[in-house]
Coordinates of C-alpha atoms in Angstrom, one line a residue:
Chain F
X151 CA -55.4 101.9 99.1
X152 CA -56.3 103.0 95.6
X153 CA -55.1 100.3 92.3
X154 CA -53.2 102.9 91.0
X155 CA -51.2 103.4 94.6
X156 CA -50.9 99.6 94.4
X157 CA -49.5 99.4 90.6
X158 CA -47.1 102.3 91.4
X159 CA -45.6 100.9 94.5
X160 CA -45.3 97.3 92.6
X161 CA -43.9 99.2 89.8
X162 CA -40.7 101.0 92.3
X163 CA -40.8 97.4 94.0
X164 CA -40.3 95.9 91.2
X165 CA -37.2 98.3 90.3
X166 CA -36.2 97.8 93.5
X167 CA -35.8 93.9 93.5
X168 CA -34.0 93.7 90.4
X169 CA -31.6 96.9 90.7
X170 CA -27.8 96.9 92.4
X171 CA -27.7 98.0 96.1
X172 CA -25.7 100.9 94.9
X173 CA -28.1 102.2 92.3
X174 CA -30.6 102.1 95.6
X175 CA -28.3 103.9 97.8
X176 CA -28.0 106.3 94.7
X177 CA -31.6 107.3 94.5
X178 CA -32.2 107.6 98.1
X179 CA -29.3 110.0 98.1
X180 CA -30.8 111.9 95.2
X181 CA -33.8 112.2 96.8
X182 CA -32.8 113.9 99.8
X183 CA -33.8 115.8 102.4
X184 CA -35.8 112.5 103.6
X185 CA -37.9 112.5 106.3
X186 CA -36.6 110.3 109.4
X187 CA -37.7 107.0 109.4
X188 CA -37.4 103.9 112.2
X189 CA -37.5 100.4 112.0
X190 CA -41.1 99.1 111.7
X191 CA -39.7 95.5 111.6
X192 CA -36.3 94.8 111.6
X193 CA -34.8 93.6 108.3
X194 CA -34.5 89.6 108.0
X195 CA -33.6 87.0 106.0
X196 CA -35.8 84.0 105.0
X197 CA -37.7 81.5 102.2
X198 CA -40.2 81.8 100.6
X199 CA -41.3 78.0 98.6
X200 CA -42.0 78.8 95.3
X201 CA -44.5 77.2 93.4
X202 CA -44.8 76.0 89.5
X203 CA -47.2 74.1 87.9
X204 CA -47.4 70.8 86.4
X205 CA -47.3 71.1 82.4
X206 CA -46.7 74.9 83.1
X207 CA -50.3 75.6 83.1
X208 CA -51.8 73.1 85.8
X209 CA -52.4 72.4 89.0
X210 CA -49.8 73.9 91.4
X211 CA -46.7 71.9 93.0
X212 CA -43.5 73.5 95.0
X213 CA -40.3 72.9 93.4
X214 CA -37.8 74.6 95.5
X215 CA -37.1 78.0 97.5
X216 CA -35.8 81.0 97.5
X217 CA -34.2 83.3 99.4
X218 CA -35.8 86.4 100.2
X219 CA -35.2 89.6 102.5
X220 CA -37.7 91.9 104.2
X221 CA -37.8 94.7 106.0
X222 CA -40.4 97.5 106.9
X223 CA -39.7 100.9 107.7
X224 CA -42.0 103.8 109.3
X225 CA -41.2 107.2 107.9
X226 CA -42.0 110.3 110.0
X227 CA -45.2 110.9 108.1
X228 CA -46.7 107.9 109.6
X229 CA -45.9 105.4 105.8
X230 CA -45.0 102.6 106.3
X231 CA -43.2 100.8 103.8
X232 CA -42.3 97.5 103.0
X233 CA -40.0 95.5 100.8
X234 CA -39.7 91.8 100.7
X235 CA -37.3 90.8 97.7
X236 CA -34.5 87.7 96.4
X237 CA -31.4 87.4 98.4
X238 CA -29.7 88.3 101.5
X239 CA -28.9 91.8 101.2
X240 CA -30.7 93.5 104.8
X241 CA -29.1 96.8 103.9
X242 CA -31.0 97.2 100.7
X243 CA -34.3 95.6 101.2
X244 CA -34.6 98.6 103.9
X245 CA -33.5 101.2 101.5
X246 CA -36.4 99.5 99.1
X247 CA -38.7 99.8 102.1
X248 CA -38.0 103.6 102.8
X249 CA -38.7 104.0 98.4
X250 CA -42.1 102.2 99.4
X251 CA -42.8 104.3 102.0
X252 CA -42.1 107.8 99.8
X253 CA -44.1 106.1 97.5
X254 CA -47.2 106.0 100.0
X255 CA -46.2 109.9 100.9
X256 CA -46.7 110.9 97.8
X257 CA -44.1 111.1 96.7
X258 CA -44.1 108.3 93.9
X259 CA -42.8 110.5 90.2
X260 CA -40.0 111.6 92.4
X261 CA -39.2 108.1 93.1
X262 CA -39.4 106.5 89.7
X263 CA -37.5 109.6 88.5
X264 CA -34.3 108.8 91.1
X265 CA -34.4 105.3 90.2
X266 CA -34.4 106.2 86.5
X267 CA -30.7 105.0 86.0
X268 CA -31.1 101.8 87.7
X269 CA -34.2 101.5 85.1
X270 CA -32.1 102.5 82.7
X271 CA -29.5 100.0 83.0
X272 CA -31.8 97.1 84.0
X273 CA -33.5 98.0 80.7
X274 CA -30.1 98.2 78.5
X275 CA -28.4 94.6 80.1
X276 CA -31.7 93.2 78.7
X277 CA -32.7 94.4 75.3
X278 CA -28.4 93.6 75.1
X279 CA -29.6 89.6 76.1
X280 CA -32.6 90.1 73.7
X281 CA -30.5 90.7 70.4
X282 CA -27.7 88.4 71.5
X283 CA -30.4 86.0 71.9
X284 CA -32.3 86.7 68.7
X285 CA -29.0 86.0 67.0
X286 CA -29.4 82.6 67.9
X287 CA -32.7 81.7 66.2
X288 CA -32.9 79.2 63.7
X289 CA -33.1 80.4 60.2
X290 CA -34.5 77.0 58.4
X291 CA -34.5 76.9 54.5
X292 CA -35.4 73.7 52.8
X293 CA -33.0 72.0 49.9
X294 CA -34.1 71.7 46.5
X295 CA -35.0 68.0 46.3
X296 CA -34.8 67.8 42.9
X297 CA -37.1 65.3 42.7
X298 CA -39.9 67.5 40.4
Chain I
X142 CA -25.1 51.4 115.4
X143 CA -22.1 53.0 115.7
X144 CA -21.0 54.4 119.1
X145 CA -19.9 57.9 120.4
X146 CA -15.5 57.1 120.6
X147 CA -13.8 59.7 122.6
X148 CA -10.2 60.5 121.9
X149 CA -10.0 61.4 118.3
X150 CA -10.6 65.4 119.1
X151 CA -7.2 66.2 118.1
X152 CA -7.0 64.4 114.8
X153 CA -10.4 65.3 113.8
X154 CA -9.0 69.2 114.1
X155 CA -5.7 68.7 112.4
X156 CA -7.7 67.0 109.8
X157 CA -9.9 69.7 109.3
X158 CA -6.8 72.2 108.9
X159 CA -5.5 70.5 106.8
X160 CA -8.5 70.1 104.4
X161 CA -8.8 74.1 104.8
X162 CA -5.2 74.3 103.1
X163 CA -5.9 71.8 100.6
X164 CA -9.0 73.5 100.2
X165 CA -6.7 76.8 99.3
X166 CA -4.1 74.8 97.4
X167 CA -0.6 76.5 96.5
X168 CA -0.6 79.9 97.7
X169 CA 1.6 81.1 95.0
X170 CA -1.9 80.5 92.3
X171 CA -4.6 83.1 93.1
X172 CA -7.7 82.2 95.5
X173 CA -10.9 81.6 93.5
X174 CA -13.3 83.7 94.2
X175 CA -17.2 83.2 94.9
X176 CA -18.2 85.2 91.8
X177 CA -15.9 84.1 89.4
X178 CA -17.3 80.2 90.5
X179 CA -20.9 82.2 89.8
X180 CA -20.1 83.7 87.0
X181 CA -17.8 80.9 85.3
X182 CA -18.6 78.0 86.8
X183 CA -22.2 78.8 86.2
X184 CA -23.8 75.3 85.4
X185 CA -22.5 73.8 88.7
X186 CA -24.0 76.7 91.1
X187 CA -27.1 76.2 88.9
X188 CA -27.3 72.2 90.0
X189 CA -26.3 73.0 94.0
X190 CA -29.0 75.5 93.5
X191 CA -31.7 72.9 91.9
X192 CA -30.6 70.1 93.9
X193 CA -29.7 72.0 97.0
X194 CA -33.7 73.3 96.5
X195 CA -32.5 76.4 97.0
X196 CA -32.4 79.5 94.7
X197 CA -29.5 82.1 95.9
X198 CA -26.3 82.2 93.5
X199 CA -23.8 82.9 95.8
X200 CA -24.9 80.4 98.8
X201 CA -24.7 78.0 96.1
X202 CA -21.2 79.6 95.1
X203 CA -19.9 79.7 98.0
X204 CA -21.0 76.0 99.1
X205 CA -18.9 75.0 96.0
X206 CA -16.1 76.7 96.8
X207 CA -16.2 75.3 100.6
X208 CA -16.7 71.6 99.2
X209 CA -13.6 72.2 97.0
X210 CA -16.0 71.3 94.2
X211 CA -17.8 68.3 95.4
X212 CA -21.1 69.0 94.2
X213 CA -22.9 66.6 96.6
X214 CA -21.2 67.8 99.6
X215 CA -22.0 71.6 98.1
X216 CA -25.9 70.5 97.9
X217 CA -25.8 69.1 101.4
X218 CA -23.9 72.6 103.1
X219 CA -27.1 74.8 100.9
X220 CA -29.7 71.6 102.9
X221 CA -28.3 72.4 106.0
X222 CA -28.3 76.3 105.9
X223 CA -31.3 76.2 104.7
X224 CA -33.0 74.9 107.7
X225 CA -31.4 78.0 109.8
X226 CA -34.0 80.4 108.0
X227 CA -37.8 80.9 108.5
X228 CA -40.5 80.7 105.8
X229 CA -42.3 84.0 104.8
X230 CA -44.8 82.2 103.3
X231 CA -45.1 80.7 99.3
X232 CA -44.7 82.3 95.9
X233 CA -47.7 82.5 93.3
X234 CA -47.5 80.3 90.7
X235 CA -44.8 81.1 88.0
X236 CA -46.1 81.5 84.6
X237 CA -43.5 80.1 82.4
X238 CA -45.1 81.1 79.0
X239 CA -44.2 84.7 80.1
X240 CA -40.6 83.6 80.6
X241 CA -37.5 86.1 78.7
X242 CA -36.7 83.0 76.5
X243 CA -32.9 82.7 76.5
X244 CA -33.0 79.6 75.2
X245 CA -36.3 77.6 73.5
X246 CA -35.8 74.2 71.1
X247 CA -38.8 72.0 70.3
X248 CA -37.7 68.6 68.4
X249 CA -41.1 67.6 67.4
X250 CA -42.2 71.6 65.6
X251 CA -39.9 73.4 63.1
X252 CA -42.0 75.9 62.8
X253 CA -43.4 77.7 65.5
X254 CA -44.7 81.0 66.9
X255 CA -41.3 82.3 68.5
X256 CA -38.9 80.2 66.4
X257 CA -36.5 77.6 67.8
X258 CA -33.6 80.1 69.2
X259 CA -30.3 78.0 70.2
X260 CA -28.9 80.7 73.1
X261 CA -25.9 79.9 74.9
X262 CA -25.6 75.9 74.1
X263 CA -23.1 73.1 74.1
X264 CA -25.4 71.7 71.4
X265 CA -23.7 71.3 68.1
X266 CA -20.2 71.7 69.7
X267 CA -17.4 69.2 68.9
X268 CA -16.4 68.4 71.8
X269 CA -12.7 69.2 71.7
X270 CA -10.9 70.7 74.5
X271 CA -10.1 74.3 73.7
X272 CA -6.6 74.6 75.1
X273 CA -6.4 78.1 74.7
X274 CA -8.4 78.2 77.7
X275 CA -5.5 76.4 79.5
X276 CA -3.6 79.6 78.6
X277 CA -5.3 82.3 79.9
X278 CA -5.3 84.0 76.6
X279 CA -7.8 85.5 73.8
X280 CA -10.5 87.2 74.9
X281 CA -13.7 85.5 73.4
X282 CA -15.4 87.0 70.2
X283 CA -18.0 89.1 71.4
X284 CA -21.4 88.0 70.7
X285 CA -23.4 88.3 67.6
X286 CA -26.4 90.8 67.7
X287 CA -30.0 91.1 66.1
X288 CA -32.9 92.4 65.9
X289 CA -35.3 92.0 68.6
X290 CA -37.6 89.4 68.3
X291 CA -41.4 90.5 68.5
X292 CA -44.1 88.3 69.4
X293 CA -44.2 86.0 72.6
X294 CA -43.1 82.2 72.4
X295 CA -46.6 80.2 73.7
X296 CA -45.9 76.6 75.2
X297 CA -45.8 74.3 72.8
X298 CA -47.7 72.3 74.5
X299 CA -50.6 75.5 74.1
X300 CA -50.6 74.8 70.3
X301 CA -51.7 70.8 70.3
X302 CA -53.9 71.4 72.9
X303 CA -55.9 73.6 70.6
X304 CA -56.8 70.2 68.8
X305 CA -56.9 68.1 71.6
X306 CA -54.6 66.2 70.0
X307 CA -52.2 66.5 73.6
X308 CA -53.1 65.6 77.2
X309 CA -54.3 69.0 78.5
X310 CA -53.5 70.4 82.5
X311 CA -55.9 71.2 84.0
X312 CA -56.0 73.0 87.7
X313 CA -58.7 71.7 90.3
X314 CA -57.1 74.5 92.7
X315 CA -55.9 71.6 95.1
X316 CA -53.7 72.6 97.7
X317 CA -50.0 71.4 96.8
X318 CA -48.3 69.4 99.4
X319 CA -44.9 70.5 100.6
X320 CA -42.4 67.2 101.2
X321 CA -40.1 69.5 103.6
X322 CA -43.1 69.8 105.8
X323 CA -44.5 66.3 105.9
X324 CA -42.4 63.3 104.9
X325 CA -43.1 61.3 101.7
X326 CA -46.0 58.5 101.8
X327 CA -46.9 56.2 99.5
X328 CA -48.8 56.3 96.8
X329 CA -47.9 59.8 96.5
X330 CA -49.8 62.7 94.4
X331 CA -47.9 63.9 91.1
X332 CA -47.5 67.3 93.0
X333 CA -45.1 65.9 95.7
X334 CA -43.7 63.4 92.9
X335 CA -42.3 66.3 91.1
X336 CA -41.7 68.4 93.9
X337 CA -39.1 65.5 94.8
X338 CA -37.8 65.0 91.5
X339 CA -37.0 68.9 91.3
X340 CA -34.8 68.1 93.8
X341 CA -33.5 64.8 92.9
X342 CA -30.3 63.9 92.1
X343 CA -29.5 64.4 88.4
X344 CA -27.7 61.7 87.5
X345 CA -29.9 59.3 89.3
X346 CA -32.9 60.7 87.1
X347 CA -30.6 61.1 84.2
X348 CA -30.5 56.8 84.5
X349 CA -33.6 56.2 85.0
X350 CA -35.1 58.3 82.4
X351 CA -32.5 56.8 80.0
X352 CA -33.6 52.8 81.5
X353 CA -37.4 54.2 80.0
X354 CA -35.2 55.1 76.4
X355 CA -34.3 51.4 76.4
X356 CA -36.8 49.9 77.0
X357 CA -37.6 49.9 80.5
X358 CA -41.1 51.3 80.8
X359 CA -41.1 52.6 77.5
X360 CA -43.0 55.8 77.0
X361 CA -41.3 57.2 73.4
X362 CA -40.8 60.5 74.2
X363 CA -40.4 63.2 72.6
X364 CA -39.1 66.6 73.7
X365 CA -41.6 69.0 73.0
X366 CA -40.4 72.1 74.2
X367 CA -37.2 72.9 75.9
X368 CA -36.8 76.8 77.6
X369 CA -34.4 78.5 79.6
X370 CA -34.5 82.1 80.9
X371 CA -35.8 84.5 83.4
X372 CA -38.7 84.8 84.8
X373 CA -40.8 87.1 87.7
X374 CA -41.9 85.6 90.9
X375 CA -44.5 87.3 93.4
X376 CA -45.6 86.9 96.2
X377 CA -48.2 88.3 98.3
X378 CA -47.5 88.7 102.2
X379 CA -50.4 88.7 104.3
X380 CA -49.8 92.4 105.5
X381 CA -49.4 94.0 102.1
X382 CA -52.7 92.2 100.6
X383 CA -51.1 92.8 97.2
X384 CA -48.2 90.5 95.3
X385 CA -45.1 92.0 95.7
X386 CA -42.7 91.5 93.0
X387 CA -39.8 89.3 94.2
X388 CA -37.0 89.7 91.7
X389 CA -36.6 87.4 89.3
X390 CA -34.9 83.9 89.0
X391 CA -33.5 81.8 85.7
X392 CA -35.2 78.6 85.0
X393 CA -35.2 75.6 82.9
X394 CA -38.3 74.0 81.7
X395 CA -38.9 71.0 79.6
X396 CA -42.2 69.3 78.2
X397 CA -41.5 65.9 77.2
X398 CA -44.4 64.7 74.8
X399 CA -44.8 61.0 75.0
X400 CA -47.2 58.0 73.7
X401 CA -50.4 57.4 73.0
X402 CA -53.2 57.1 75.9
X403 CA -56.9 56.8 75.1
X404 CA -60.4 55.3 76.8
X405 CA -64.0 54.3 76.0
X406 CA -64.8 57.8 76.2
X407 CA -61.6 59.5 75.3
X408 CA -59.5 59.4 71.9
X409 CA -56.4 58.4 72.1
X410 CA -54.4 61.7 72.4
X411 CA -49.9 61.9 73.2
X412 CA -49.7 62.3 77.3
X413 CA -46.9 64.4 78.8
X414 CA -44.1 64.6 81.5
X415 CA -42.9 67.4 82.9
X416 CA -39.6 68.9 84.2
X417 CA -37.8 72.0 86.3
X418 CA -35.0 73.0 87.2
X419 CA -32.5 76.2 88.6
X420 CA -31.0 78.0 86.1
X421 CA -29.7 76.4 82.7
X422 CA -30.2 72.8 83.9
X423 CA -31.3 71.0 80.8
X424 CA -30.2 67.3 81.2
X425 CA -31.8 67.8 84.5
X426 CA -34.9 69.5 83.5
X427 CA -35.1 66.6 80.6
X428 CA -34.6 63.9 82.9
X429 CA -37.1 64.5 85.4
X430 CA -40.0 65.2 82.8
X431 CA -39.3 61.8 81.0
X432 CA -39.4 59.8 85.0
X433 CA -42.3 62.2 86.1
X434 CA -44.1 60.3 82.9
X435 CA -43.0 57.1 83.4
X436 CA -43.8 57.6 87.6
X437 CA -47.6 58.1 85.8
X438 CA -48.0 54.5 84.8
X439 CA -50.8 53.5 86.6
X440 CA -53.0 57.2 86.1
X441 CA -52.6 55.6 82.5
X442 CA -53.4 51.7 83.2
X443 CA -49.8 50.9 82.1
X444 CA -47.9 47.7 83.6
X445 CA -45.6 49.3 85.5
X446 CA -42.5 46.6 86.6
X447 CA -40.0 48.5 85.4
X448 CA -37.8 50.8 88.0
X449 CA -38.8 54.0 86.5
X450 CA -42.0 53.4 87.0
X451 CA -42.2 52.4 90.9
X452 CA -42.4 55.7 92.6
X453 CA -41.2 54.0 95.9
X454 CA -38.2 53.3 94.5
X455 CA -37.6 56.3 92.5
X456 CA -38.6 58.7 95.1
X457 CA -36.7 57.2 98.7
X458 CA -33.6 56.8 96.0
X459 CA -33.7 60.0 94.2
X460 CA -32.4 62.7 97.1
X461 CA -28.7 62.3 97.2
X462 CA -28.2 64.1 100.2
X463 CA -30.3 61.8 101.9
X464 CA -28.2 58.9 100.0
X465 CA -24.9 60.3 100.8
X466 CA -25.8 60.4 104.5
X467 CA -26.3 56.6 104.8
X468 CA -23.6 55.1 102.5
X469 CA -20.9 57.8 103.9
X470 CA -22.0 56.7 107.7
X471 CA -20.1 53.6 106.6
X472 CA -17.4 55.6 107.5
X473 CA -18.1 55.9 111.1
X474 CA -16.6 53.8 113.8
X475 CA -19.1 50.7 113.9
X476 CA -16.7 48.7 116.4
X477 CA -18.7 47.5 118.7
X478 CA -21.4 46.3 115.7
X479 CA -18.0 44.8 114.2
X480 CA -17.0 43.2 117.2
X481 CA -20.6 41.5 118.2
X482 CA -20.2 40.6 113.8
X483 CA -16.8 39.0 114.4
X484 CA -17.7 37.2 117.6
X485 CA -20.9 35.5 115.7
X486 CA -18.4 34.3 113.2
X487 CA -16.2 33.0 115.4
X488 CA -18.9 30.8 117.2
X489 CA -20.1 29.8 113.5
X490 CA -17.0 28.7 112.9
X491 CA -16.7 26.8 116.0
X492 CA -19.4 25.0 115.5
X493 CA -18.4 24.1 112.1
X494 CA -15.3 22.9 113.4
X495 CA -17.2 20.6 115.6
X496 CA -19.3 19.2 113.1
X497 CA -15.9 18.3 110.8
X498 CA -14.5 16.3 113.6
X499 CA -17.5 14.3 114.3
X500 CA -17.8 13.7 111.5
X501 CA -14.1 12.5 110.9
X502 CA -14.7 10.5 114.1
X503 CA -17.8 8.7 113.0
X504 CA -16.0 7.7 109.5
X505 CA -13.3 6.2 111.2
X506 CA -15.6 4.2 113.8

């Protein structure tokens, strides 16, 4: 697998994980005709431990898990795509794992392109929490003393 | 011991329908729902989450609304449901200087790359009960806006280590041990120490890092750095051989920057706790960094007799679900224990009785 195959199927993972089920069904709809595809492994909730580090930047401890979903999915093309992201929601992580498998087919521009408005609005809700947060930042002026 | 007592089935089921109702309350009010208590009643899923050691909103919310609130009980519910899943495997390390800063406050530098930016706080409030929230009625201002901020917001911690003037982290690539695999022993490695405290109970740390404040294995601390926001996690399955983006989770991070600690070879430079927690968790996140430090005592060659400082103590004490189980077995029929208790007395007694008489009888002979 080429890095640029690997970037661009992180990149609609990525979209994936952090868009609505909805906007998924959405661009899997859009990007009909698909090809049939069967379960590879049959989708399934779980944890994965995640892991911090001490100071931020040292060694490595677990602090607590996460629930995660995954699912993998063979397209008639022979791909076969995967998806493994936050939550509990089977349904979608095998929509994400069919996107992963177009992805692998080819088929990647036409992907990004029918998950534009979910990267859209993912994009919006946080440049909106960016300014709302950058309203927040401390001005700091210092008072005349008077004392020269 | 208490011992298996048949005949309560009934009553233990009318008992439980009867909680479900008082779990509902008056019909006649609308049923809360689990993403109004996940949306509103944010800070609470956000502790069943850190101390339930489980990230998933609405498992947390619903465990609150099941426990009618009780926050211990909603931790324990997330505990047990969480042993009903399989582990895929662990996440990479989170970076937290690459956080979306929703929230960042440092008490010791004014000035710094990134600014000090307040976000949603109860800092600086008055603490007066609103009461037109008891009505139902304005909508809240909506708010304020600004530029973007450009730049990224390095750990504090980043900028004194540039003069060594600050205990650095460093990473010998040791393999972190996992308490819900293998149970706690003593001494135990900072890793599992913290990996406990994440899950701790708040207030218990909240104490204990205050009993440091007054004295009780003083450490001075200040807080360095304090950030809350979201963050990416990845992690690679074995099958893939790449990291997969995961989604991304909200955390709280503090770096507590405490006293003085020098050697022979070593000037003396401030050492450092460090905290975590779920979502916007600050008196949490601020608690555990100051006991993580204090729990360091001895790396340091500090007298450590205070009860933040023994980690045996801290760390069997700190897990409330574990807590809650013994005290609340109280509960339980102990009858038969009560009974052998009561006969013991009654012998003691006895005997007591015995020695009273003989001894009225000897002071009359």
């Amino acid at each position: 697998m080429t890095p640029e195959l690997i970037e661009q199927r992180r990149d609609v993972m990525r979209i994936c994980a952090d868009a609505r089920a909805g906007e998924l069904a959405a661009a899997l709809d859009a990007l009909s005709p698909l090809p049939d595809a069967s379960d590879f492994r049959t989708p399934e909730s779980g944890l994965v431990m995640l892991r911090g580090r001490m100071g931020g930047d040292g060694r490595a401890f677990n602090f607590g898990e996460a629930t995660v979903t995954r699912a993998a999915v063979r397209i008639d093309t022979g791909e076969v795509g995967h998806a493994y992201q936050l939550g509990r929601d089977r349904a979608k992580a095998r929509v994400a794992a069919i996107l992963d498998a177009l992805v692998q087919s080819g088929k990647a521009n036409e992907v990004v392109a029918a998950l534009a408005p979910a990267s859209r609005r993912i994009a919006e809700e946080r440049a909106l929490v960016r300014r709302q947060t950058a309203a927040t930042r401390v001005d700091f002026f210092t008072m005349t003393r008077g004392e020269d | 011991m208490y011992v298996a007592v048949k005949g309560g089935e009934r009553a233990i089921e009318n008992a439980h329908r009867l909680l479900a109702a008082k779990r509902r309350g008056p019909t006649d009010t609308p049923e809360i729902s689990v993403e109004q208590i996940d949306s509103q009643l944010a800070l609470s899923v956000d502790r069943v989450m850190t101390e339930g050691s489980l990230y998933d909103r609405g498992l947390a919310a619903l465990a609150i609304k099941q426990a009618r609130g009780d926050l211990i009980e909603a931790i324990f519910l997330v505990r047990a449901f969480r042993t009903t899943l399989p582990r895929f495997g662990v996440s990479e390390p989170i970076d937290t200087a690459a956080m979306d800063a929703e929230r960042r406050v440092s008490a010791t530098f004014k000035d710094m790359p990134g600014g000090q930016v307040l976000g949603p706080t109860f800092d600086y409030t008055h603490r007066l009960l609103d009461f037109t929230l008891a009505t139902n009625g304005e909508a809240p201002p909506s708010p304020a806006e600004a530029d973007e901020l450009v730049g990224g917001m390095p750990r504090v911690t980043d900028l004194l280590d540039a003069q060594s003037l600050i205990e650095r982290e460093t990473d010998d690539g040791a393999e972190a041990g996992d308490l819900t695999r293998e149970p706690l022993d003593f001494p135990a490695d900072r890793d599992l120490r913290l990996q406990a405290l994440a899950r701790g109970d708040e207030g218990f740390l909240l104490a204990l890092g205050y009993s440091t404040q007054r004295g009780f294995g003083r450490t001075h601390a200040f807080t360095g750095e304090i950030r809350f926001g979201e963050i990416e996690v990845e992690f690679a399955p074995e099958e893939l051989g790449f990291a997969v983006p995961l989604g991304r989770i909200s955390l709280t991070e503090c770096q507590m920057v405490t006293q003085f600690t020098g050697s022979a070879e070593q000037p003396p430079q401030f050492t450092r706790g460090y905290g975590v927690a779920f979502g916007q968790s600050e008196r949490k996140a601020m608690s555990m960094a100051m006991v993580d430090r204090a729990l360091r005592a001895k790396e340091f060659d500090e007298e450590a007799k205070s009860p933040a400082q023994d980690e045996e103590f801290v760390l069997t004490h700190s897990d409330n679900v574990a807590a809650t189980g013994f005290v609340e077995h109280l509960k339980l029929p102990h009858y038969v224990d009560f009974q052998a208790e009561l006969q013991l007395l009654r012998r003691l007694r006895e005997e007591h009785a015995e020695r009273e008489d003989d001894g009225m009888r000897e002071a009359a002979e």
